[in-house]
PDB file of C-alpha atoms in Angstrom:
ATOM      1  CA  MET A   1     134.327  77.584 145.420  1.00  0.00           C
ATOM      2  CA  LYS A   2     137.841  78.899 145.965  1.00  0.00           C
ATOM      3  CA  LEU A   3     140.572  76.522 144.727  1.00  0.00           C
ATOM      4  CA  SER A   4     144.345  76.542 144.596  1.00  0.00           C
ATOM      5  CA  VAL A   5     146.551  74.300 142.513  1.00  0.00           C
ATOM      6  CA  GLN A   6     150.096  73.083 143.151  1.00  0.00           C
ATOM      7  CA  VAL A   7     152.283  71.884 140.270  1.00  0.00           C
ATOM      8  CA  ASN A   8     155.365  69.871 141.226  1.00  0.00           C
ATOM      9  CA  GLU A   9     156.687  68.794 137.824  1.00  0.00           C
ATOM     10  CA  GLY A  10     158.263  70.415 134.800  1.00  0.00           C
ATOM     11  CA  PRO A  11     156.612  70.413 131.378  1.00  0.00           C
ATOM     12  CA  TYR A  12     157.196  67.688 128.748  1.00  0.00           C
ATOM     13  CA  GLN A  13     158.645  65.251 131.307  1.00  0.00           C
ATOM     14  CA  HIS A  14     155.661  64.339 133.472  1.00  0.00           C
ATOM     15  CA  GLN A  15     151.965  64.683 132.725  1.00  0.00           C
ATOM     16  CA  ALA A  16     151.337  66.726 135.880  1.00  0.00           C
ATOM     17  CA  SER A  17     151.598  70.138 134.247  1.00  0.00           C
ATOM     18  CA  ASP A  18     149.103  69.114 131.534  1.00  0.00           C
ATOM     19  CA  SER A  19     146.734  67.637 134.128  1.00  0.00           C
ATOM     20  CA  ALA A  20     146.984  70.739 136.302  1.00  0.00           C
ATOM     21  CA  TYR A  21     146.353  73.015 133.320  1.00  0.00           C
ATOM     22  CA  HIS A  22     143.259  71.121 132.187  1.00  0.00           C
ATOM     23  CA  PHE A  23     141.944  70.951 135.758  1.00  0.00           C
ATOM     24  CA  THR A  24     142.516  74.671 136.346  1.00  0.00           C
ATOM     25  CA  LYS A  25     140.887  75.578 133.023  1.00  0.00           C
ATOM     26  CA  ALA A  26     137.863  73.379 133.760  1.00  0.00           C
ATOM     27  CA  ALA A  27     137.470  74.920 137.229  1.00  0.00           C
ATOM     28  CA  LEU A  28     137.615  78.469 135.811  1.00  0.00           C
ATOM     29  CA  GLU A  29     135.167  77.607 133.032  1.00  0.00           C
ATOM     30  CA  LYS A  30     132.764  76.293 135.652  1.00  0.00           C
ATOM     31  CA  GLY A  31     132.942  79.643 137.401  1.00  0.00           C
ATOM     32  CA  HIS A  32     135.106  78.670 140.361  1.00  0.00           C
ATOM     33  CA  GLU A  33     137.704  81.050 141.689  1.00  0.00           C
ATOM     34  CA  VAL A  34     141.323  79.909 141.421  1.00  0.00           C
ATOM     35  CA  PHE A  35     143.122  81.774 144.189  1.00  0.00           C
ATOM     36  CA  ARG A  36     146.626  80.765 143.098  1.00  0.00           C
ATOM     37  CA  VAL A  37     148.640  78.281 141.049  1.00  0.00           C
ATOM     38  CA  PHE A  38     151.860  77.520 142.883  1.00  0.00           C
ATOM     39  CA  PHE A  39     154.769  75.978 140.968  1.00  0.00           C
ATOM     40  CA  TYR A  40     157.154  74.026 143.168  1.00  0.00           C
ATOM     41  CA  HIS A  41     160.258  71.867 142.591  1.00  0.00           C
ATOM     42  CA  ASP A  42     160.726  71.195 138.815  1.00  0.00           C
ATOM     43  CA  GLY A  43     157.311  72.818 138.366  1.00  0.00           C
ATOM     44  CA  VAL A  44     159.065  76.209 138.178  1.00  0.00           C
ATOM     45  CA  LEU A  45     160.248  75.208 134.682  1.00  0.00           C
ATOM     46  CA  ASN A  46     156.694  75.901 133.519  1.00  0.00           C
ATOM     47  CA  GLY A  47     157.541  79.583 133.909  1.00  0.00           C
ATOM     48  CA  THR A  48     160.395  80.232 131.465  1.00  0.00           C
ATOM     49  CA  ARG A  49     159.559  82.312 128.414  1.00  0.00           C
ATOM     50  CA  LEU A  50     162.520  80.777 126.540  1.00  0.00           C
ATOM     51  CA  THR A  51     160.690  77.484 126.020  1.00  0.00           C
ATOM     52  CA  THR A  52     160.400  76.687 122.303  1.00  0.00           C
ATOM     53  CA  PRO A  53     158.681  73.364 121.608  1.00  0.00           C
ATOM     54  CA  PRO A  54     158.241  72.080 118.028  1.00  0.00           C
ATOM     55  CA  GLN A  55     155.424  73.909 116.229  1.00  0.00           C
ATOM     56  CA  ASP A  56     153.148  70.871 116.173  1.00  0.00           C
ATOM     57  CA  ASP A  57     153.452  70.329 119.937  1.00  0.00           C
ATOM     58  CA  ARG A  58     151.500  72.112 122.637  1.00  0.00           C
ATOM     59  CA  HIS A  59     153.237  75.128 124.169  1.00  0.00           C
ATOM     60  CA  VAL A  60     152.861  74.391 127.855  1.00  0.00           C
ATOM     61  CA  VAL A  61     154.295  77.725 129.039  1.00  0.00           C
ATOM     62  CA  ASN A  62     152.256  79.915 126.680  1.00  0.00           C
ATOM     63  CA  ARG A  63     149.142  77.946 127.522  1.00  0.00           C
ATOM     64  CA  TRP A  64     149.533  78.877 131.192  1.00  0.00           C
ATOM     65  CA  VAL A  65     150.277  82.494 130.231  1.00  0.00           C
ATOM     66  CA  GLU A  66     147.137  82.715 128.085  1.00  0.00           C
ATOM     67  CA  LEU A  67     144.986  81.191 130.820  1.00  0.00           C
ATOM     68  CA  ALA A  68     146.398  83.677 133.325  1.00  0.00           C
ATOM     69  CA  GLU A  69     145.739  86.586 130.975  1.00  0.00           C
ATOM     70  CA  LYS A  70     142.157  85.509 130.425  1.00  0.00           C
ATOM     71  CA  TYR A  71     141.272  84.867 134.058  1.00  0.00           C
ATOM     72  CA  ASP A  72     143.749  87.096 135.894  1.00  0.00           C
ATOM     73  CA  LEU A  73     145.381  84.069 137.507  1.00  0.00           C
ATOM     74  CA  ASP A  74     148.034  84.456 140.170  1.00  0.00           C
ATOM     75  CA  MET A  75     150.897  82.140 139.138  1.00  0.00           C
ATOM     76  CA  VAL A  76     153.774  81.890 141.592  1.00  0.00           C
ATOM     77  CA  LEU A  77     157.148  80.168 141.212  1.00  0.00           C
ATOM     78  CA  CYS A  78     158.797  79.049 144.441  1.00  0.00           C
ATOM     79  CA  VAL A  79     161.881  81.249 144.866  1.00  0.00           C
ATOM     80  CA  ALA A  80     164.235  78.566 146.209  1.00  0.00           C
ATOM     81  CA  ALA A  81     163.212  76.120 143.467  1.00  0.00           C
ATOM     82  CA  ALA A  82     163.548  78.919 140.870  1.00  0.00           C
ATOM     83  CA  GLN A  83     167.044  79.924 142.001  1.00  0.00           C
ATOM     84  CA  ARG A  84     168.265  76.333 141.843  1.00  0.00           C
ATOM     85  CA  ARG A  85     166.920  75.905 138.313  1.00  0.00           C
ATOM     86  CA  GLY A  86     167.850  79.300 136.877  1.00  0.00           C
ATOM     87  CA  LEU A  87     164.401  80.894 136.694  1.00  0.00           C
ATOM     88  CA  VAL A  88     165.106  84.609 136.998  1.00  0.00           C
ATOM     89  CA  ASP A  89     163.019  87.775 137.098  1.00  0.00           C
ATOM     90  CA  GLU A  90     164.407  91.308 137.294  1.00  0.00           C
ATOM     91  CA  GLY A  91     164.486  91.381 141.069  1.00  0.00           C
ATOM     92  CA  GLU A  92     166.295  88.060 141.307  1.00  0.00           C
ATOM     93  CA  ALA A  93     168.748  89.051 138.549  1.00  0.00           C
ATOM     94  CA  GLU A  94     169.676  92.176 140.475  1.00  0.00           C
ATOM     95  CA  ARG A  95     169.856  90.420 143.816  1.00  0.00           C
ATOM     96  CA  ASN A  96     171.993  87.536 142.570  1.00  0.00           C
ATOM     97  CA  GLY A  97     174.083  89.420 139.990  1.00  0.00           C
ATOM     98  CA  LYS A  98     172.691  87.621 136.918  1.00  0.00           C
ATOM     99  CA  ASP A  99     172.989  89.084 133.419  1.00  0.00           C
ATOM    100  CA  ALA A 100     169.590  87.985 132.110  1.00  0.00           C
ATOM    101  CA  THR A 101     166.016  87.167 133.013  1.00  0.00           C
ATOM    102  CA  ASN A 102     163.823  84.412 131.619  1.00  0.00           C
ATOM    103  CA  ILE A 103     160.544  84.501 133.542  1.00  0.00           C
ATOM    104  CA  ALA A 104     157.446  84.361 131.364  1.00  0.00           C
ATOM    105  CA  PRO A 105     154.794  87.083 131.621  1.00  0.00           C
ATOM    106  CA  GLN A 106     152.059  86.531 134.229  1.00  0.00           C
ATOM    107  CA  PHE A 107     154.409  84.511 136.468  1.00  0.00           C
ATOM    108  CA  ARG A 108     156.001  85.912 139.585  1.00  0.00           C
ATOM    109  CA  ILE A 109     158.650  84.563 141.955  1.00  0.00           C
ATOM    110  CA  SER A 110     157.854  84.430 145.646  1.00  0.00           C
ATOM    111  CA  GLY A 111     158.258  82.317 148.752  1.00  0.00           C
ATOM    112  CA  LEU A 112     156.755  79.181 150.169  1.00  0.00           C
ATOM    113  CA  GLY A 113     154.558  81.364 152.371  1.00  0.00           C
ATOM    114  CA  GLN A 114     152.467  81.901 149.248  1.00  0.00           C
ATOM    115  CA  LEU A 115     151.710  78.176 149.152  1.00  0.00           C
ATOM    116  CA  VAL A 116     150.761  78.159 152.832  1.00  0.00           C
ATOM    117  CA  GLU A 117     148.553  81.193 152.308  1.00  0.00           C
ATOM    118  CA  ALA A 118     146.909  79.538 149.296  1.00  0.00           C
ATOM    119  CA  ALA A 119     146.173  76.437 151.386  1.00  0.00           C
ATOM    120  CA  ILE A 120     144.665  78.556 154.167  1.00  0.00           C
ATOM    121  CA  GLN A 121     142.663  80.905 151.934  1.00  0.00           C
ATOM    122  CA  SER A 122     141.285  78.259 149.578  1.00  0.00           C
ATOM    123  CA  ASP A 123     138.522  75.739 150.158  1.00  0.00           C
ATOM    124  CA  ARG A 124     140.614  73.067 148.431  1.00  0.00           C
ATOM    125  CA  LEU A 125     144.248  72.652 147.405  1.00  0.00           C
ATOM    126  CA  VAL A 126     144.734  70.212 144.539  1.00  0.00           C
ATOM    127  CA  VAL A 127     148.256  68.861 144.022  1.00  0.00           C
ATOM    128  CA  PHE A 128     149.630  67.571 140.702  1.00  0.00           C
ATOM    129  CA  GLY A 129     152.920  65.718 140.310  1.00  0.00           C
ATOM    130  CA  ASP A 130     155.028  63.490 142.495  1.00  0.00           C
TER     131      ASP A 130
ATOM    132  CA  MET B   1     133.608  63.950 156.157  1.00  0.00           C
ATOM    133  CA  SER B   2     134.576  62.592 152.787  1.00  0.00           C
ATOM    134  CA  ASP B   3     137.925  62.549 151.071  1.00  0.00           C
ATOM    135  CA  LEU B   4     138.973  62.433 147.448  1.00  0.00           C
ATOM    136  CA  PHE B   5     142.156  60.517 146.686  1.00  0.00           C
ATOM    137  CA  THR B   6     143.796  61.026 143.326  1.00  0.00           C
ATOM    138  CA  VAL B   7     146.087  58.231 142.101  1.00  0.00           C
ATOM    139  CA  ASN B   8     148.463  59.004 139.217  1.00  0.00           C
ATOM    140  CA  LYS B   9     150.557  55.819 139.048  1.00  0.00           C
ATOM    141  CA  SER B  10     149.805  52.468 137.462  1.00  0.00           C
ATOM    142  CA  PRO B  11     149.226  49.713 140.055  1.00  0.00           C
ATOM    143  CA  PHE B  12     151.806  47.714 138.072  1.00  0.00           C
ATOM    144  CA  GLU B  13     154.457  50.375 138.670  1.00  0.00           C
ATOM    145  CA  LYS B  14     153.865  51.475 142.247  1.00  0.00           C
ATOM    146  CA  ASN B  15     151.622  50.601 145.167  1.00  0.00           C
ATOM    147  CA  SER B  16     149.959  54.032 145.409  1.00  0.00           C
ATOM    148  CA  LEU B  17     146.535  52.701 144.364  1.00  0.00           C
ATOM    149  CA  GLU B  18     146.796  49.966 146.990  1.00  0.00           C
ATOM    150  CA  ALA B  19     147.892  52.534 149.587  1.00  0.00           C
ATOM    151  CA  ALA B  20     145.054  54.882 148.679  1.00  0.00           C
ATOM    152  CA  ILE B  21     142.548  52.040 149.003  1.00  0.00           C
ATOM    153  CA  LYS B  22     143.983  50.925 152.334  1.00  0.00           C
ATOM    154  CA  PHE B  23     144.005  54.426 153.808  1.00  0.00           C
ATOM    155  CA  SER B  24     140.610  55.491 152.473  1.00  0.00           C
ATOM    156  CA  LEU B  25     137.550  55.187 154.664  1.00  0.00           C
ATOM    157  CA  ALA B  26     134.096  54.057 153.612  1.00  0.00           C
ATOM    158  CA  GLY B  27     132.366  56.831 151.705  1.00  0.00           C
ATOM    159  CA  SER B  28     135.509  58.292 150.200  1.00  0.00           C
ATOM    160  CA  SER B  29     136.248  58.601 146.518  1.00  0.00           C
ATOM    161  CA  ILE B  30     139.246  57.450 144.510  1.00  0.00           C
ATOM    162  CA  LEU B  31     140.015  59.086 141.175  1.00  0.00           C
ATOM    163  CA  MET B  32     142.479  57.463 138.784  1.00  0.00           C
ATOM    164  CA  ILE B  33     144.362  59.965 136.616  1.00  0.00           C
ATOM    165  CA  GLU B  34     147.419  59.812 134.335  1.00  0.00           C
ATOM    166  CA  ASP B  35     148.990  56.302 134.524  1.00  0.00           C
ATOM    167  CA  GLY B  36     146.638  55.601 137.441  1.00  0.00           C
ATOM    168  CA  VAL B  37     143.929  54.723 134.904  1.00  0.00           C
ATOM    169  CA  TYR B  38     145.637  51.385 134.230  1.00  0.00           C
ATOM    170  CA  GLY B  39     144.055  50.354 137.524  1.00  0.00           C
ATOM    171  CA  ALA B  40     140.627  50.733 135.907  1.00  0.00           C
ATOM    172  CA  MET B  41     141.238  47.961 133.366  1.00  0.00           C
ATOM    173  CA  LYS B  42     139.307  44.713 133.426  1.00  0.00           C
ATOM    174  CA  GLY B  43     141.083  41.380 133.719  1.00  0.00           C
ATOM    175  CA  THR B  44     144.259  42.537 135.451  1.00  0.00           C
ATOM    176  CA  ALA B  45     145.861  41.436 138.721  1.00  0.00           C
ATOM    177  CA  ALA B  46     144.549  44.652 140.304  1.00  0.00           C
ATOM    178  CA  GLU B  47     140.888  44.061 139.380  1.00  0.00           C
ATOM    179  CA  ASP B  48     139.874  42.213 142.561  1.00  0.00           C
ATOM    180  CA  MET B  49     141.465  44.887 144.760  1.00  0.00           C
ATOM    181  CA  VAL B  50     139.638  47.653 142.898  1.00  0.00           C
ATOM    182  CA  LYS B  51     136.324  45.799 142.991  1.00  0.00           C
ATOM    183  CA  GLY B  52     136.789  45.204 146.721  1.00  0.00           C
ATOM    184  CA  ALA B  53     137.268  48.916 147.273  1.00  0.00           C
ATOM    185  CA  MET B  54     134.105  49.663 145.306  1.00  0.00           C
ATOM    186  CA  SER B  55     131.915  47.952 147.914  1.00  0.00           C
ATOM    187  CA  ASP B  56     131.826  51.090 150.048  1.00  0.00           C
ATOM    188  CA  ARG B  57     133.901  53.637 148.101  1.00  0.00           C
ATOM    189  CA  LYS B  58     133.346  55.297 144.759  1.00  0.00           C
ATOM    190  CA  VAL B  59     135.990  54.794 142.090  1.00  0.00           C
ATOM    191  CA  TYR B  60     136.390  57.147 139.129  1.00  0.00           C
ATOM    192  CA  ALA B  61     138.731  57.305 136.138  1.00  0.00           C
ATOM    193  CA  LEU B  62     139.547  60.306 133.959  1.00  0.00           C
ATOM    194  CA  LYS B  63     138.303  59.832 130.407  1.00  0.00           C
ATOM    195  CA  SER B  64     141.038  61.701 128.537  1.00  0.00           C
ATOM    196  CA  ASP B  65     143.736  59.690 130.322  1.00  0.00           C
ATOM    197  CA  LEU B  66     141.942  56.424 129.485  1.00  0.00           C
ATOM    198  CA  MET B  67     141.679  57.498 125.847  1.00  0.00           C
ATOM    199  CA  ALA B  68     145.348  58.534 125.706  1.00  0.00           C
ATOM    200  CA  ARG B  69     146.214  54.969 126.730  1.00  0.00           C
ATOM    201  CA  ALA B  70     143.733  53.297 124.348  1.00  0.00           C
ATOM    202  CA  ILE B  71     141.619  51.941 127.213  1.00  0.00           C
ATOM    203  CA  LYS B  72     138.136  51.952 125.710  1.00  0.00           C
ATOM    204  CA  ASP B  73     134.962  51.999 127.791  1.00  0.00           C
ATOM    205  CA  ASP B  74     134.373  48.257 127.301  1.00  0.00           C
ATOM    206  CA  ARG B  75     137.734  47.512 128.920  1.00  0.00           C
ATOM    207  CA  VAL B  76     136.897  49.467 132.078  1.00  0.00           C
ATOM    208  CA  ILE B  77     135.748  47.583 135.185  1.00  0.00           C
ATOM    209  CA  GLU B  78     131.990  47.868 135.540  1.00  0.00           C
ATOM    210  CA  GLY B  79     130.989  50.298 138.254  1.00  0.00           C
ATOM    211  CA  ILE B  80     133.917  52.642 137.722  1.00  0.00           C
ATOM    212  CA  GLU B  81     132.554  56.014 136.700  1.00  0.00           C
ATOM    213  CA  VAL B  82     134.383  57.603 133.791  1.00  0.00           C
ATOM    214  CA  ILE B  83     134.499  61.393 134.148  1.00  0.00           C
ATOM    215  CA  ASP B  84     135.981  64.396 132.330  1.00  0.00           C
ATOM    216  CA  TYR B  85     137.870  67.364 133.828  1.00  0.00           C
ATOM    217  CA  ALA B  86     134.600  69.138 134.656  1.00  0.00           C
ATOM    218  CA  GLY B  87     133.627  66.002 136.598  1.00  0.00           C
ATOM    219  CA  PHE B  88     137.027  66.105 138.334  1.00  0.00           C
ATOM    220  CA  VAL B  89     136.271  69.669 139.448  1.00  0.00           C
ATOM    221  CA  ASP B  90     132.838  68.559 140.711  1.00  0.00           C
ATOM    222  CA  LEU B  91     134.476  65.759 142.733  1.00  0.00           C
ATOM    223  CA  VAL B  92     136.899  68.230 144.314  1.00  0.00           C
ATOM    224  CA  GLU B  93     133.940  70.384 145.297  1.00  0.00           C
ATOM    225  CA  ALA B  94     131.898  67.455 146.603  1.00  0.00           C
ATOM    226  CA  ASN B  95     134.613  66.171 148.948  1.00  0.00           C
ATOM    227  CA  ASP B  96     136.017  67.944 151.997  1.00  0.00           C
ATOM    228  CA  LYS B  97     139.663  67.258 151.180  1.00  0.00           C
ATOM    229  CA  VAL B  98     141.742  66.215 148.208  1.00  0.00           C
ATOM    230  CA  GLN B  99     144.829  64.081 148.699  1.00  0.00           C
ATOM    231  CA  ALA B 100     147.200  63.133 145.883  1.00  0.00           C
ATOM    232  CA  TRP B 101     148.668  59.621 146.113  1.00  0.00           C
ATOM    233  CA  VAL B 102     151.702  59.488 143.870  1.00  0.00           C
TER     234      VAL B 102
END
């Protein structure tokens, strides 16, 4: 089955990112296809490579990155949500005159159309967060 | 047609479990996740509502979220099926739509 996942919350504040990660991992391990993981609202904060949690805590960002590397996941940050919260890739840095980037590997920044497409292309869209 | 409703809030914090129950039709499934699993506990003010819903709907609770809140199996309302993330995925597949109640 083809699934997509939407994450609406940032890491370490709400359980949604953890729930979404465990759900996505379980779906992939069962052999389902995950068409896209779309990070919306504070969910875009899952995609900064500058995150440095204490060593004995889970690394929410790296966990997503590793899952994406293993399964070739498409992980998209909503561009409007990313701009508001300072999530920047090279294209956005150039376009908005920023002096740095912070997007983690395997993530990309794109528009809300990607969420609509995921909903259309997938058999199910599962939403995590408020 | 069958729907899966996920509920991620405690019934003692918000009315999302009550709303999910009221909006769900016979044959649908309700899955308690995150703080939603407090609704699965025996002996609370929400127990009768949950049991009422179970007459023609299936109610599930996510095991890891129960464990994280120290709600052991013997404190879970009888008839609620405790599932893991693989079971969550199976529920998503088994229902036509998934709706998050937050």
